[in-house]
Coordinates of C-alpha atoms in Angstrom, one line a residue:
X1 CA -85.0 35.2 -112.1
X2 CA -83.6 33.1 -115.0
X3 CA -80.2 34.8 -115.0
X4 CA -78.3 31.7 -113.8
X5 CA -80.8 28.9 -114.7
X6 CA -78.4 27.3 -117.2
X7 CA -75.3 27.3 -114.9
X8 CA -75.0 23.8 -113.3
X9 CA -73.7 23.1 -109.8
X10 CA -70.2 21.6 -109.6
X11 CA -69.9 17.9 -109.1
X12 CA -70.8 16.7 -105.6
X13 CA -73.3 19.5 -104.9
X14 CA -77.0 19.4 -105.1
X15 CA -78.9 22.2 -106.9
X16 CA -80.5 24.5 -104.3
X17 CA -81.6 27.5 -106.3
X18 CA -80.7 27.4 -110.0
X19 CA -82.1 30.9 -110.6
X20 CA -79.8 32.3 -107.8
X21 CA -76.7 30.3 -108.7
X22 CA -76.7 28.5 -105.3
X23 CA -75.9 24.9 -104.5
X24 CA -76.3 22.9 -101.3
X25 CA -73.2 21.0 -100.2
X26 CA -74.5 17.8 -98.8
X27 CA -71.2 17.1 -96.9
X28 CA -71.0 20.5 -95.0
X29 CA -74.8 21.1 -95.1
X30 CA -74.1 24.7 -96.1
X31 CA -75.4 26.9 -98.9
X32 CA -72.6 27.7 -101.3
X33 CA -72.0 29.4 -104.6
X34 CA -71.2 27.2 -107.5
X35 CA -67.5 26.8 -106.9
X36 CA -64.4 24.9 -106.7
X37 CA -63.6 24.0 -103.1
X38 CA -60.4 26.1 -103.0
X39 CA -61.8 29.4 -104.3
X40 CA -61.0 32.3 -102.0
X41 CA -64.0 34.4 -103.1
X42 CA -66.4 31.5 -102.8
X43 CA -65.3 31.0 -99.2
X44 CA -65.8 34.7 -98.6
X45 CA -69.3 34.6 -100.1
X46 CA -70.2 31.6 -98.0
X47 CA -68.9 33.3 -94.8
X48 CA -66.1 30.8 -94.2
X49 CA -63.6 33.6 -94.5
X50 CA -64.5 37.0 -93.0
X51 CA -64.8 40.2 -95.0
X52 CA -66.0 43.7 -94.7
X53 CA -69.3 43.5 -96.6
X54 CA -70.4 46.6 -98.5
X55 CA -73.3 45.2 -100.4
X56 CA -75.1 41.9 -100.9
X57 CA -78.1 40.6 -102.8
X58 CA -79.1 37.2 -104.2
X59 CA -76.6 37.5 -107.1
X60 CA -73.6 39.6 -106.0
X61 CA -71.5 40.1 -103.0
X62 CA -69.3 43.3 -102.6
X63 CA -66.6 43.8 -99.9
X64 CA -63.6 46.0 -99.2
X65 CA -60.3 44.8 -100.7
X66 CA -57.8 43.9 -98.0
X67 CA -55.0 45.5 -100.1
X68 CA -56.6 48.7 -101.3
X69 CA -55.1 50.4 -104.3
X70 CA -57.2 53.6 -103.7
X71 CA -58.8 55.2 -100.6
X72 CA -62.0 53.4 -101.7
X73 CA -61.5 49.9 -103.1
X74 CA -64.4 47.5 -103.2
X75 CA -64.6 44.1 -105.0
X76 CA -67.9 43.0 -106.7
X77 CA -68.1 39.3 -107.0
X78 CA -70.9 37.2 -108.6
X79 CA -72.2 34.5 -106.2
X80 CA -72.1 32.1 -109.1
X81 CA -68.5 30.9 -109.7
X82 CA -67.4 32.3 -113.1
X83 CA -63.6 31.9 -113.4
X84 CA -62.8 35.1 -115.4
X85 CA -64.0 37.5 -118.1
X86 CA -63.2 34.9 -120.7
X87 CA -66.0 32.7 -119.2
X88 CA -68.7 35.3 -119.7
X89 CA -71.3 33.8 -122.1
X90 CA -74.7 34.7 -123.4
X91 CA -76.1 32.5 -120.5
X92 CA -74.4 34.4 -117.7
X93 CA -74.1 37.9 -119.3
X94 CA -77.3 39.1 -117.5
X95 CA -75.5 38.4 -114.1
X96 CA -72.6 40.6 -115.2
X97 CA -75.1 43.3 -116.3
X98 CA -76.7 43.1 -112.9
X99 CA -73.4 43.8 -111.3
X100 CA -73.0 46.9 -113.4
X101 CA -76.3 48.2 -112.2
X102 CA -75.2 47.6 -108.6
X103 CA -71.8 49.3 -108.9
X104 CA -73.2 52.9 -109.4
X105 CA -75.6 52.5 -106.5
X106 CA -72.8 51.5 -104.2
X107 CA -70.5 54.2 -105.6
X108 CA -73.1 56.8 -104.7
X109 CA -73.5 55.3 -101.2
X110 CA -69.8 55.5 -100.7
X111 CA -69.7 59.2 -101.8
X112 CA -67.8 58.8 -105.1
X113 CA -69.6 61.6 -106.8
X114 CA -66.4 62.9 -108.4
X115 CA -65.9 59.7 -110.2
X116 CA -64.4 56.2 -110.0
X117 CA -62.8 53.4 -112.0
X118 CA -64.1 49.9 -112.5
X119 CA -61.5 47.3 -113.5
X120 CA -61.3 43.6 -114.0
X121 CA -58.2 41.5 -114.5
X122 CA -58.2 38.5 -116.7
X123 CA -55.7 35.7 -116.7
X124 CA -52.0 35.6 -116.0
X125 CA -50.9 38.5 -118.1
X126 CA -53.8 40.6 -116.8
X127 CA -52.6 39.9 -113.2
X128 CA -55.8 38.1 -112.1
X129 CA -54.9 36.9 -108.6
X130 CA -58.2 35.0 -107.7
X131 CA -59.8 32.8 -110.4
X132 CA -63.3 34.0 -109.7
X133 CA -64.6 36.9 -111.9
X134 CA -64.6 40.1 -109.9
X135 CA -64.7 43.9 -110.5
X136 CA -62.6 46.4 -108.6
X137 CA -64.3 49.7 -107.8
X138 CA -61.6 52.3 -107.2
X139 CA -62.1 55.9 -106.1
X140 CA -62.2 58.4 -103.3
X141 CA -59.3 60.4 -104.7
X142 CA -57.8 61.5 -108.0
X143 CA -56.7 58.3 -109.8
X144 CA -53.7 58.1 -112.1
X145 CA -54.3 58.7 -115.8
X146 CA -52.1 55.7 -116.7
X147 CA -53.7 52.3 -116.7
X148 CA -50.6 50.0 -116.9

């Protein structure tokens, strides 16, 4: 339960559940992830933008990618706003480890017994399109051997 205890809420938000990485927006009266107001994934997590949810617990939200690169393409997003892989620290590493315990469970539920790929993009040269750490689960068919 102490995975996110050291991650503060963004300015203007009251701490709701520090151990879950949740804040309470006093203006909108909604539970939110610790985010910047324009983060697409934070809006998906809060339900402001619809998604096809595949999995959710108190720390992670997983949903189908709207532009799939494989027959199965699911995004795993921490509910705490972490901008990218460069922002992974000793304080939030347990959250990332939790995501990597969830991914194989979901992969089994989706029938990916023959294998799958997990990818994260970081920064401009890594083609990160949303500035919120996320992991792509790709599978369902034979993937290319080339990565770039």
